[in-house]
Tab-separated table of C-alpha atoms in Angstrom:
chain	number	residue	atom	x	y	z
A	1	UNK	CA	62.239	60.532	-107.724
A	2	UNK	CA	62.950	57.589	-105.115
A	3	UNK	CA	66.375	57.515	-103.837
A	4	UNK	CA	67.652	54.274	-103.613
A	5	UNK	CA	68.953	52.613	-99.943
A	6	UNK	CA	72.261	51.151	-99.394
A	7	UNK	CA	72.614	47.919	-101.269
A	8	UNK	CA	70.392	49.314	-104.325
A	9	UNK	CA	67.404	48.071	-102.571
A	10	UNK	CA	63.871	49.940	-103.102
A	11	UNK	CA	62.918	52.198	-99.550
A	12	UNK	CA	59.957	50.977	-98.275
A	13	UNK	CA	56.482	51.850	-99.506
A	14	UNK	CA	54.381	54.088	-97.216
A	15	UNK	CA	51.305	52.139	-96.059
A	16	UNK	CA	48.176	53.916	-97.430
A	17	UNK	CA	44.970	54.937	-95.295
A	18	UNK	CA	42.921	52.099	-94.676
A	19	UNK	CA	39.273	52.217	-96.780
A	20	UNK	CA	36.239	52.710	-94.832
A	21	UNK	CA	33.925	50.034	-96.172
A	22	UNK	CA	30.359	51.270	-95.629
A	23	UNK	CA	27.354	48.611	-94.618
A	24	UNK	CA	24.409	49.262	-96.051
A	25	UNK	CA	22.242	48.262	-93.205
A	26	UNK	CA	24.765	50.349	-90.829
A	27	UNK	CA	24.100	53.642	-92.902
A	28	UNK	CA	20.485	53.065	-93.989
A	29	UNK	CA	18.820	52.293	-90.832
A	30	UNK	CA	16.179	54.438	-91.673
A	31	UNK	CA	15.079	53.015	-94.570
A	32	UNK	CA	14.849	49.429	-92.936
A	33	UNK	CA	12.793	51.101	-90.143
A	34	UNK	CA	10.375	52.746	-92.957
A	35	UNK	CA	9.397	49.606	-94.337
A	36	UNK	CA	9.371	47.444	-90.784
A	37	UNK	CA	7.147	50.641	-89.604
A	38	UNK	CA	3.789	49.580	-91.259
A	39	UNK	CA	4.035	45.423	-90.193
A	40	UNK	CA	5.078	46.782	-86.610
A	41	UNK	CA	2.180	48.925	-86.153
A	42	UNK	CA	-0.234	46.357	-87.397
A	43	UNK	CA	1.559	43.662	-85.727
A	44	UNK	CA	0.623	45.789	-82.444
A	45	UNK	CA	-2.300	46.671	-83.403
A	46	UNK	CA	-3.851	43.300	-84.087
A	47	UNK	CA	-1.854	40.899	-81.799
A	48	UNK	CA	0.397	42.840	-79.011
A	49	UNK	CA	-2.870	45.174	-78.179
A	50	UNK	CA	-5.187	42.254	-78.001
A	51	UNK	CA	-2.862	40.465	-75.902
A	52	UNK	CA	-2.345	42.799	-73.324
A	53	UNK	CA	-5.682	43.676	-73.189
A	54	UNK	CA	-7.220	40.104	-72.785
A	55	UNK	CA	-4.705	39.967	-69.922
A	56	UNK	CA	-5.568	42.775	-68.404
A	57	UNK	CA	-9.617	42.573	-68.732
A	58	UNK	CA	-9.293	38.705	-66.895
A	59	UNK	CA	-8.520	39.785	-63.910
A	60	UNK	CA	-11.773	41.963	-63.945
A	61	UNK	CA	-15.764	41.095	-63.565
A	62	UNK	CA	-18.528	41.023	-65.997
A	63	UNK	CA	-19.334	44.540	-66.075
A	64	UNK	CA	-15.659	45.654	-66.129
A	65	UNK	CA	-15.508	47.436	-63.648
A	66	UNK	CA	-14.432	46.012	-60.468
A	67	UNK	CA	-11.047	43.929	-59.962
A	68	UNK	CA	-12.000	39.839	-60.102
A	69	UNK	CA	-8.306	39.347	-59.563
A	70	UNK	CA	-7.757	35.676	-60.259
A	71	UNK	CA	-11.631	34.174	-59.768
A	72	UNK	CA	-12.394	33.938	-63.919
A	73	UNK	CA	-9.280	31.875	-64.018
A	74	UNK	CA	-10.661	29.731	-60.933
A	75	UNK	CA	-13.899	29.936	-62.797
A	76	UNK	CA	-12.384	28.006	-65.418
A	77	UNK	CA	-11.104	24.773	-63.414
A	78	UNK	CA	-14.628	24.903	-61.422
A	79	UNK	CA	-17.516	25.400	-63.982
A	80	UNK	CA	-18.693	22.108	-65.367
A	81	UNK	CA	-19.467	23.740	-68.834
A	82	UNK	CA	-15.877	25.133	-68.416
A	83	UNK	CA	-14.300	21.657	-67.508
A	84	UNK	CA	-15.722	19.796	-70.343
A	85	UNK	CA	-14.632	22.103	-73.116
A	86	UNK	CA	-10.657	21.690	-71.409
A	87	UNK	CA	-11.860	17.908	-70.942
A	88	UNK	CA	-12.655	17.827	-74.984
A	89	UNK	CA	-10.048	20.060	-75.956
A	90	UNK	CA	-7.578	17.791	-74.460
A	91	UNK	CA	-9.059	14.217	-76.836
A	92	UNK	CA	-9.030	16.920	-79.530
A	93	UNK	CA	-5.331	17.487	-78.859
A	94	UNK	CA	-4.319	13.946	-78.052
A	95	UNK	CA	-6.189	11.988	-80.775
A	96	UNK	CA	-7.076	14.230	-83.902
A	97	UNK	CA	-3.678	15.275	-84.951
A	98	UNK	CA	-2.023	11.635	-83.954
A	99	UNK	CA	-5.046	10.062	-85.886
A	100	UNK	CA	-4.494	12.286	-89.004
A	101	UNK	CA	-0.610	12.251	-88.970
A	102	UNK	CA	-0.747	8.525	-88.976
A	103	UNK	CA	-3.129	8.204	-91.604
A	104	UNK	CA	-1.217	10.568	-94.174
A	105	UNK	CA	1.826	8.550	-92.878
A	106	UNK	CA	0.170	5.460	-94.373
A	107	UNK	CA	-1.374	6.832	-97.420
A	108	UNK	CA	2.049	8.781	-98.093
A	109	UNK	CA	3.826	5.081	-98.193
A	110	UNK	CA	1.294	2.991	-99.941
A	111	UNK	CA	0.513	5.330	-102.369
A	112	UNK	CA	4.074	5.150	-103.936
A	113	UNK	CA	3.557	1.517	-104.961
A	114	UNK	CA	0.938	1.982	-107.131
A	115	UNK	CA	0.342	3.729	-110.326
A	116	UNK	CA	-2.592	5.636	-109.362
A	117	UNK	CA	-1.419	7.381	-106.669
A	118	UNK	CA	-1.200	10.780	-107.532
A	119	UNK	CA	-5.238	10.296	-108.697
A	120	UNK	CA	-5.891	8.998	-105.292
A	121	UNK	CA	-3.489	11.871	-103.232
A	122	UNK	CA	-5.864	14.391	-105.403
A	123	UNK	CA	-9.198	12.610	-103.518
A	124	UNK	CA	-7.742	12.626	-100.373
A	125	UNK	CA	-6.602	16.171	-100.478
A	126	UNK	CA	-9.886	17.026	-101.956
A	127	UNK	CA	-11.444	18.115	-98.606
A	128	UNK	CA	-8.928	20.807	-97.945
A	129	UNK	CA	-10.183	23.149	-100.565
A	130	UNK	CA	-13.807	22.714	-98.712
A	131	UNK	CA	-14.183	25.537	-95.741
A	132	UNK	CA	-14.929	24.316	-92.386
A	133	UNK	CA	-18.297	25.814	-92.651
A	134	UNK	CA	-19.218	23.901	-95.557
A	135	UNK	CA	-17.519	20.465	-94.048
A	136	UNK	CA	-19.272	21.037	-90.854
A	137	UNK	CA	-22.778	21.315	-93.399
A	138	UNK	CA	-21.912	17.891	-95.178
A	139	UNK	CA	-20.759	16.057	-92.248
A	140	UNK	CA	-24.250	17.304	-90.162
A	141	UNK	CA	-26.278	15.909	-93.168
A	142	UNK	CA	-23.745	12.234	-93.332
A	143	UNK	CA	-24.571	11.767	-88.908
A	144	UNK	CA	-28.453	13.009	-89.776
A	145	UNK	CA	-30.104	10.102	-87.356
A	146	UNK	CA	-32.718	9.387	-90.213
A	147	UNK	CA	-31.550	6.636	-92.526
A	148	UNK	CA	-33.011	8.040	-95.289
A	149	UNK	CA	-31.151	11.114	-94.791
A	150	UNK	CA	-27.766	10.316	-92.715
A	151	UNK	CA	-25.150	8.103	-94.999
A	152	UNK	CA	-23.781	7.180	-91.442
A	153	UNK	CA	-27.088	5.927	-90.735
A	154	UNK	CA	-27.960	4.055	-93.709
A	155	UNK	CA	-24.813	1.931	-93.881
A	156	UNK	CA	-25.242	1.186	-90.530
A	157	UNK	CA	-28.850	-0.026	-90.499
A	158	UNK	CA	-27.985	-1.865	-93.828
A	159	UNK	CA	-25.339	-3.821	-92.829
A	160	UNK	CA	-27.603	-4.863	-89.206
A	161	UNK	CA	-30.365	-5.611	-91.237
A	162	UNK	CA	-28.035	-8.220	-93.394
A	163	UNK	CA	-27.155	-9.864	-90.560
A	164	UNK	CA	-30.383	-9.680	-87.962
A	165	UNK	CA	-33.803	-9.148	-88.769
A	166	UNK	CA	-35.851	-6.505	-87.916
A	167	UNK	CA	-39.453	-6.582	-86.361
A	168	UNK	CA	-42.045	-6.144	-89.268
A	169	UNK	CA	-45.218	-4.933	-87.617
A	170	UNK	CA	-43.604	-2.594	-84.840
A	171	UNK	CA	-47.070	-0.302	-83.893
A	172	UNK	CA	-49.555	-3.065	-84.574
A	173	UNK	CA	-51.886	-4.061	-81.549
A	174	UNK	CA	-55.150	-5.489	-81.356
A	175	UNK	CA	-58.341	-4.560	-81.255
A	176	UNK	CA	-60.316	-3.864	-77.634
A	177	UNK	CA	-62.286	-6.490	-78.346
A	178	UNK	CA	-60.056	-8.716	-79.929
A	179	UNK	CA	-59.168	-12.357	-78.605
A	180	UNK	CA	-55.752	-10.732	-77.259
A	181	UNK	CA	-54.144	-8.588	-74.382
A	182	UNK	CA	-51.526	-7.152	-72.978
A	183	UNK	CA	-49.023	-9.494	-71.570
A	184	UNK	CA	-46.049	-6.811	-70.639
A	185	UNK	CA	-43.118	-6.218	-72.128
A	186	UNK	CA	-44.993	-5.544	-75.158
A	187	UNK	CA	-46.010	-8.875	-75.972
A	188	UNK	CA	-50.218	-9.806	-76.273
A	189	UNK	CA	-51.348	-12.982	-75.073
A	190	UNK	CA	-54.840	-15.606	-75.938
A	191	UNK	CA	-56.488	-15.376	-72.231
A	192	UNK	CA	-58.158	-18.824	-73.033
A	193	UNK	CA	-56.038	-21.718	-74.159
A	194	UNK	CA	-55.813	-23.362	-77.782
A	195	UNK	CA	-57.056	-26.661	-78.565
A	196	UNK	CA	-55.963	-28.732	-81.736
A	197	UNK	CA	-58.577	-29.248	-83.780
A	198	UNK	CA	-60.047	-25.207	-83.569
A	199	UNK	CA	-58.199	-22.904	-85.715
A	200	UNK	CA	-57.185	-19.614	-83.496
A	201	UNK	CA	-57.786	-16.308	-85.591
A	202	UNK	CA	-55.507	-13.540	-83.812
A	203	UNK	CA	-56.379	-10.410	-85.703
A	204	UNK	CA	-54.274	-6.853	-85.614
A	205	UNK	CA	-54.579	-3.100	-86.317
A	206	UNK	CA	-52.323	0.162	-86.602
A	207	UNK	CA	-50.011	-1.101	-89.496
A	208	UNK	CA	-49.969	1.014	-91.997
A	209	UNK	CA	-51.076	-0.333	-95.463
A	210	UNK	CA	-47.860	1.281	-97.376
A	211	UNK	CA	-45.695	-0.327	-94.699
A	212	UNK	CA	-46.874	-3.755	-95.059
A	213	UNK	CA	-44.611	-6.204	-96.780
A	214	UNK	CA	-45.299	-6.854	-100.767
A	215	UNK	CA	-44.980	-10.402	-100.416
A	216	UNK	CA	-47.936	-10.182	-98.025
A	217	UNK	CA	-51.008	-12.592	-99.505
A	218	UNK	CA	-54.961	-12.473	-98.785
A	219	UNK	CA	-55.703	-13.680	-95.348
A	220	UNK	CA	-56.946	-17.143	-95.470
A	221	UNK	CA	-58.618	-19.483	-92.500
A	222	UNK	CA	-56.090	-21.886	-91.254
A	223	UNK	CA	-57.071	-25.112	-92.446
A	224	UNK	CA	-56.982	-28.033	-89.122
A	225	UNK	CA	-54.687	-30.260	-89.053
A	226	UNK	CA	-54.345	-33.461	-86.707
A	227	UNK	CA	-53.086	-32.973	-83.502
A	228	UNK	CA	-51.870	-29.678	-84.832
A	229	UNK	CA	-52.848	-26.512	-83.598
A	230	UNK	CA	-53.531	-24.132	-85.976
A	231	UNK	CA	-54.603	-19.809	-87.045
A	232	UNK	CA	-54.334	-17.248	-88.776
A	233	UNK	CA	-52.504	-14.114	-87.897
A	234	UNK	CA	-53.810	-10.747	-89.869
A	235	UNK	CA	-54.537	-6.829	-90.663
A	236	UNK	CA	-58.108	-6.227	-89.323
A	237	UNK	CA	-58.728	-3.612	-91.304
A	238	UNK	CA	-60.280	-3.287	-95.060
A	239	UNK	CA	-58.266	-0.543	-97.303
A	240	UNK	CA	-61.011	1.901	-98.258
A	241	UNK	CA	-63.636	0.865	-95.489
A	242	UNK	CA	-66.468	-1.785	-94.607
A	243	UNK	CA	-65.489	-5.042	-92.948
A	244	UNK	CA	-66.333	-6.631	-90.253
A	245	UNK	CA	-63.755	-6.682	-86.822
A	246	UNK	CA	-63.016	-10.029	-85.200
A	247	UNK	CA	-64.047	-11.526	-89.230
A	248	UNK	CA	-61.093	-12.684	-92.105
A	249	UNK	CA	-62.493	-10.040	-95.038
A	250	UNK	CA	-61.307	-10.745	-98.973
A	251	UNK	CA	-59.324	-7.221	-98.851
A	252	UNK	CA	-57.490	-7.958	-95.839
A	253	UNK	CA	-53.784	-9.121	-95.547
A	254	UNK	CA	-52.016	-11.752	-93.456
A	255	UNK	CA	-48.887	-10.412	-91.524
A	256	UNK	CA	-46.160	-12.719	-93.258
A	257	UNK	CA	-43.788	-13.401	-90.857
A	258	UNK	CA	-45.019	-13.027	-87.452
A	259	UNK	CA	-44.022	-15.164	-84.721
A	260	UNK	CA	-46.812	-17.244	-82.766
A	261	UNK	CA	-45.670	-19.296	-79.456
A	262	UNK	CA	-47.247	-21.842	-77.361
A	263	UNK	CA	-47.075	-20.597	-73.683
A	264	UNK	CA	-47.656	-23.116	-70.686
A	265	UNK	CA	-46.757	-22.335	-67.322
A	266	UNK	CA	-44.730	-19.579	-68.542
A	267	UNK	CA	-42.613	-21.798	-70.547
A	268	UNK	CA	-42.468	-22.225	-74.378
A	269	UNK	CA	-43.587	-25.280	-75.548
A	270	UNK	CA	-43.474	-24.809	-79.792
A	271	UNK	CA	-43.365	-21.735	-82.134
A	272	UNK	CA	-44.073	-21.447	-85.604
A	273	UNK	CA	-44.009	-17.924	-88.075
A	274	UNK	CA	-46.957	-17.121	-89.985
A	275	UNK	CA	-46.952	-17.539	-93.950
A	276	UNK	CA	-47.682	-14.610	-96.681
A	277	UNK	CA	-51.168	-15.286	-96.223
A	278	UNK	CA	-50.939	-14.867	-92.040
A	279	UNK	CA	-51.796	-18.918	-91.574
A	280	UNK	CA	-49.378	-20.791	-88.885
A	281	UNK	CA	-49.195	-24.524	-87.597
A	282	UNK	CA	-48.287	-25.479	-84.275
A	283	UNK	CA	-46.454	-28.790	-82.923
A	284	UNK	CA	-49.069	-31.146	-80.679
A	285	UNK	CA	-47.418	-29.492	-77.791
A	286	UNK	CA	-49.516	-26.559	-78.268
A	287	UNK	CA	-52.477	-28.088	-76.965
A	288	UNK	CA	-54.508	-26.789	-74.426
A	289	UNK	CA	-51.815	-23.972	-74.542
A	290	UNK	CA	-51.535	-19.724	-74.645
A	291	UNK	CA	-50.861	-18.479	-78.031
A	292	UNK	CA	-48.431	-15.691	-77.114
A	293	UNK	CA	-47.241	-12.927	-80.214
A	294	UNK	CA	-43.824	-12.313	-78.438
A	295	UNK	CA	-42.291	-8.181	-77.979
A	296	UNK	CA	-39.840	-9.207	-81.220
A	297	UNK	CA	-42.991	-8.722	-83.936
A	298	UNK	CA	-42.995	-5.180	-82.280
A	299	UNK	CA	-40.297	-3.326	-81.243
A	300	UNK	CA	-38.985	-0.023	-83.054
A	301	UNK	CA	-36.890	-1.321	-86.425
A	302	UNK	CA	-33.104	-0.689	-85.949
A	303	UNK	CA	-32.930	3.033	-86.316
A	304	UNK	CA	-28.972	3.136	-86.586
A	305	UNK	CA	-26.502	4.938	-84.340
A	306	UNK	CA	-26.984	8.107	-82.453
A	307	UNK	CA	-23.733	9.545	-83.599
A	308	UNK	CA	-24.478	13.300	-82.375
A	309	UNK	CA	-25.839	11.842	-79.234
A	310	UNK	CA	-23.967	12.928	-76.459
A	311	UNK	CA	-21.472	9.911	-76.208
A	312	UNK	CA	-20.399	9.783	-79.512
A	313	UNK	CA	-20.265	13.601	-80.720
A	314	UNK	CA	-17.051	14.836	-80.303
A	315	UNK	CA	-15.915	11.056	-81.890
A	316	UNK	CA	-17.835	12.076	-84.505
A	317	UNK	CA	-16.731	15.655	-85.270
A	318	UNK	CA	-13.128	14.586	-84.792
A	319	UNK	CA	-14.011	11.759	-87.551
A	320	UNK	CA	-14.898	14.922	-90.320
A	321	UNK	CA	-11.685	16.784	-88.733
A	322	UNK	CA	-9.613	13.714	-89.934
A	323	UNK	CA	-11.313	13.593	-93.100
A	324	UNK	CA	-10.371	17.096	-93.907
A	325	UNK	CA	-7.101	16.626	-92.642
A	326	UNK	CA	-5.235	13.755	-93.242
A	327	UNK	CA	-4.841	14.950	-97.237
A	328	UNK	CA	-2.855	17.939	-95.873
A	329	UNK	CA	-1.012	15.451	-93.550
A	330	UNK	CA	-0.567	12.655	-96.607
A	331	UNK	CA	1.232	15.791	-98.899
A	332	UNK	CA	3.697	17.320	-96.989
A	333	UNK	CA	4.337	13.455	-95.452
A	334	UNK	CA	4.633	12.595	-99.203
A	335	UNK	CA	7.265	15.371	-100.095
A	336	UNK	CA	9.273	14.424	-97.620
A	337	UNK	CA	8.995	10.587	-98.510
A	338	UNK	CA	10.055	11.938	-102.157
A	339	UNK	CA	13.030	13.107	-100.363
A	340	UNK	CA	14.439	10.056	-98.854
A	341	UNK	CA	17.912	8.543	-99.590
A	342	UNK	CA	16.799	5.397	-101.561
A	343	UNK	CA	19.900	3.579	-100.841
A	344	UNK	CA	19.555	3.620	-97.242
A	345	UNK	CA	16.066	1.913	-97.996
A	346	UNK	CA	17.802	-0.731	-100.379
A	347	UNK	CA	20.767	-0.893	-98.276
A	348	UNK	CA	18.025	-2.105	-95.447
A	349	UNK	CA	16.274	-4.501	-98.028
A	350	UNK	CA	19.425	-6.036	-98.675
A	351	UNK	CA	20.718	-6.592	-95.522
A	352	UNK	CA	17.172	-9.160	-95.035
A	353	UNK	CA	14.504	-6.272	-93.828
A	354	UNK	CA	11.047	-7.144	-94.520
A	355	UNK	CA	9.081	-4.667	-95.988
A	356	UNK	CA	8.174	-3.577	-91.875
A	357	UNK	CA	10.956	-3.310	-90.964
A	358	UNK	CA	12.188	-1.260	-93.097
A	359	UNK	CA	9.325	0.893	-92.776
A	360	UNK	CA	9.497	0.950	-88.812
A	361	UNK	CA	13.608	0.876	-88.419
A	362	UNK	CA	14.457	3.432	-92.097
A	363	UNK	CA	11.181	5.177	-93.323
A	364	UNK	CA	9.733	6.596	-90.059
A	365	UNK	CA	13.161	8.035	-88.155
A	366	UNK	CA	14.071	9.248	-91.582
A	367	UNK	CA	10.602	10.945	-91.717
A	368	UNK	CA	10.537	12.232	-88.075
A	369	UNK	CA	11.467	16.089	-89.063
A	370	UNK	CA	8.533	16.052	-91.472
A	371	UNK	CA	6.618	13.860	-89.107
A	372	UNK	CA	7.089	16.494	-86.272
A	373	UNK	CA	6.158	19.627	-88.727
A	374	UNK	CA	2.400	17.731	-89.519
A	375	UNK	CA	1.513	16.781	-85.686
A	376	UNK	CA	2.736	20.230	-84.003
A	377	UNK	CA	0.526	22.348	-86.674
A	378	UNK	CA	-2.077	20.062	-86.617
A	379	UNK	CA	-1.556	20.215	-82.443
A	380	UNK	CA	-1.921	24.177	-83.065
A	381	UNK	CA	-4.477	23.896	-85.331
A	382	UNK	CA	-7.283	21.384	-83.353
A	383	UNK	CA	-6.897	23.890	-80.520
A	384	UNK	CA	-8.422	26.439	-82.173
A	385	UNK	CA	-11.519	24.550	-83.414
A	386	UNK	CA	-14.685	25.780	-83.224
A	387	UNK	CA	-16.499	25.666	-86.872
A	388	UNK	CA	-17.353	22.049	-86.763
A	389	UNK	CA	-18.323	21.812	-83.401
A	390	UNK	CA	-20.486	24.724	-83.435
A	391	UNK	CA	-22.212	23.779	-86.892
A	392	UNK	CA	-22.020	19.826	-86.447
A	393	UNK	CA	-23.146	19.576	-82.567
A	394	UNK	CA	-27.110	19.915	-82.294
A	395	UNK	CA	-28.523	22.383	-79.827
A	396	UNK	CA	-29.023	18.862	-77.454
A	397	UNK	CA	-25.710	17.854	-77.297
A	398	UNK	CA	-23.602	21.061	-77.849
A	399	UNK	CA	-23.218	21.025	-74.400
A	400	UNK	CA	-21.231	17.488	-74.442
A	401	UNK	CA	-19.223	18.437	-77.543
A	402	UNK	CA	-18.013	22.282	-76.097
A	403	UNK	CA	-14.034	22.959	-76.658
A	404	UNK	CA	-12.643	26.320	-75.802
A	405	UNK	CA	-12.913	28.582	-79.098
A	406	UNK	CA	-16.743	27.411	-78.514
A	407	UNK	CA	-16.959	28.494	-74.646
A	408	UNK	CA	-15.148	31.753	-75.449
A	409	UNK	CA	-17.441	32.427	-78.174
A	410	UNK	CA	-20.310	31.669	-75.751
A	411	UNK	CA	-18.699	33.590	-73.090
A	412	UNK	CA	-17.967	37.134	-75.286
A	413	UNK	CA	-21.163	37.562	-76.886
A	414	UNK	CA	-24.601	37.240	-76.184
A	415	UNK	CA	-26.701	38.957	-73.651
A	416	UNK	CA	-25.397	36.718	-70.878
A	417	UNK	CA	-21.828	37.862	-72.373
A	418	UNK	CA	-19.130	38.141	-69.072
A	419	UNK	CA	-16.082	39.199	-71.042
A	420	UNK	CA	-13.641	38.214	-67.850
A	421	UNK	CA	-14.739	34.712	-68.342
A	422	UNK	CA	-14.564	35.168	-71.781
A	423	UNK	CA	-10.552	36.947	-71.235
A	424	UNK	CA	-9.212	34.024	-69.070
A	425	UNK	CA	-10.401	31.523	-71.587
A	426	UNK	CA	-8.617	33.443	-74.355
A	427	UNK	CA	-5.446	33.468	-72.236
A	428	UNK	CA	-5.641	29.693	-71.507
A	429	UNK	CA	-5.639	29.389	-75.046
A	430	UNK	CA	-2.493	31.537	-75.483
A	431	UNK	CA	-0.868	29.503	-72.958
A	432	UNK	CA	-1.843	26.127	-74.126
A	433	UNK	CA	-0.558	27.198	-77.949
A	434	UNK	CA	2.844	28.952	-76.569
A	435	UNK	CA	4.349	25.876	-75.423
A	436	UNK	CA	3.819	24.125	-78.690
A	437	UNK	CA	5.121	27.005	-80.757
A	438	UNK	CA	8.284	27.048	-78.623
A	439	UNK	CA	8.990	23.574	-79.218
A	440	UNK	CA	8.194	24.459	-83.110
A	441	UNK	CA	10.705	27.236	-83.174
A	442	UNK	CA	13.623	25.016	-81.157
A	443	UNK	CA	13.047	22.217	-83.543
A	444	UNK	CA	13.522	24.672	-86.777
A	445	UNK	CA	16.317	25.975	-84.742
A	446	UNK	CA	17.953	22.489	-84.493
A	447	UNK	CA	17.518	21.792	-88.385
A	448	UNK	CA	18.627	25.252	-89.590
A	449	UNK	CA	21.887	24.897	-87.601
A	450	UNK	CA	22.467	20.715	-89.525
């Protein structure tokens, strides 16, 4: 029974024991721990322990077991092979990912303007379900130097054969006894001089019959003209035997399109091609000149570009790098176009932006988070290439197109292995990829805290 105070007031209530409120991560420690256990021993086990012991087997020799102390890392900065692969890891670095990020950038914003877009995003990010092994396959058979073969190729000898003609006839030479020789450079020369009036026959061998040109007619005699000097240019040589050299036979071809010039005193004086059925015609200036067949009827055909040669092979590896990348790029680039403030964009528009500038002064700082995310993986990701070069690069030029995966591959195993070499190139690695994950980690930092 409470007794009341003076006044009638209520005595005060006695405060009660404060309540322990128990954490569950404070009191079941143990359990987190069991469950952490398993990804903390593998975490060691495949990372931490691999680590250390790259570390520590760097500053040792090739056998292992005498201290190198820091001569593999010197190694690295004065080995030519070495240099190179930091040389191409470093375009790697600076132009794949910038190349890629840009062109996801672009397909990203054009792609939103039309209706099929998505069909087109699905093409481009095609190549990421395709391994590197497999890419590396297709884009060995699309640089194959053979036209016939290489896609690279024939494009590029199709579009220089639109625009320049190539030689027709490029091993045909005459005969020992024929009215021609050598006049250097590749060219073949009359050693006596033409007259008008006496029909020149210039007769050739070594082109092959499938390789002459359809439109090519039955040699003929050149018929004389007045003041004209004229011949008859042709394939010596009778499909299935018999003939006579030196003589125009009924089976024998003229070599449409060869060019005949007029030589005196080492100048040209006229020129003239030959017809489908070999015959030419020359100006009265040819008189009492050379007949010259110039190098042009004989030089190697365009043969396209030597794009695993060793100028352009790492251009050309990073070119199927960019094809297989810029989809990924274009998506996530995409996703965070999707997630843009529209008014901001209007707002721009309305204020008397051109479509550029709003793209330049709105879209892209708007974009630069997502922007940031493609280039820094991509960063990480190009400097740990080594599929493509090693399946793309011939045996020739693998040399010219060596990064570092490739050189630490070369260095670890074979029976020329030195595993210091091989250690301090594996650390370089780790030290070129930490700085880039730190500035990863800060930037995540900075948006988780927004």
């Amino acid at each position: 029974m409470t007794t009341a105070t003076a006044g009638g007031a209520p005595p005060p209530a006695t405060p009660s024991a404060p309540r322990t409120v128990k954490s569950v991560t404070r009191t079941r420690k143990w359990i987190a721990a069991v469950f952490l256990l398993p990804a903390l021993v593998l975490l060691g086990a495949l990372v931490v322990y691999p680590i250390g012991f790259s570390i520590y087997r760097s500053f040792f020799d090739q056998s292992g077991d005498s201290f190198a102390g820091i001569d593999n890392y010197k190694t690295l900065f004065t080995d030519h092979t070495i240099r190179t692969a930091v040389k191409n890891n470093a375009i790697w670095v600076l132009c794949a990912p910038t190349i890629a990020t840009a062109l996801g950038l672009i397909f990203a914003v054009l792609t939103e303007r039309v209706r099929w877009g998505t069909a087109f995003k699905l093409i481009v990010f095609m190549p990421m379900a395709i391994s590197m092994l497999a890419a590396g396959i297709i884009f060995r058979l699309v640089y194959e130097q053979d036209p016939a073969r290489g896609v690279a190729n024939a494009v590029a000898v199709g579009v220089h054969d639109t625009f320049t003609a190539s030689a027709g006839y490029p091993k045909a030479h005459p005969l020992p006894s024929a009215p021609l020789k050598a006049a250097g450079g590749g060219a073949f020369l009359t050693p006596a001089a033409a007259h008008a009036g006496q029909p020149v026959l210039l007769p050739l061998v070594g082109v092959a019959a499938d390789k002459m040109p359809t439109s090519a007619a039955p040699a003929k005699p050149a018929p004389t003209e007045p003041g004209k000097v004229t011949g008859t240019v042709w394939l010596d040589f009778t499909k299935g035997g018999g003939g006579r050299p030196g003589v125009i036979d009924a089976k024998e071809l003229g070599l449409k399109g060869i060019t005949v010039e007029a030589v005196k005193n080492g100048e040209v004086v006229a020129s003239a091609t030959a017809g489908a059925d070999g015959t030419f015609s020359l100006s009265g200036a040819a008189d009492g000149a050379q007949l010259r067949l110039p190098e042009s009827n004989f030089h190697e055909p365009y043969n396209g570009i030597e794009w695993l040669g060793p100028t352009l092979v790492t251009p050309a590896i990073i070119g199927s790098y960019i094809w297989m990348w810029a989809g990924f790029a274009m998506v996530l680039i995409a996703a965070g176009l999707a997630g843009l403030p529209r008014e901001l964009l209007e707002a721009a528009r309305v204020d008397g932006a051109n479509e550029w500038q709003v793209f330049r002064r709105v879209t892209v700082p708007l974009l630069a988070p997502v922007l940031a995310v493609v280039l820094v993986t991509l960063m990480i990701n190009v400097l740990k290439i080594f599929d493509l070069v090693f399946i793309i690069a011939p045996g020739s030029s693998q040399a010219d197109a060596n990064v570092l995966a490739l050189q630490l591959y070369r260095s670890s195993f074979g029976t020329e292995a030195d595993l210091g070499i091989g250690s301090a190139i594996a650390v370089l690695l780790l030290l070129l990829v930490i700085p880039v994950m730190l500035f990863n980690i800060r930037r995540m930092r900075r948006e988780g805290k927004r």
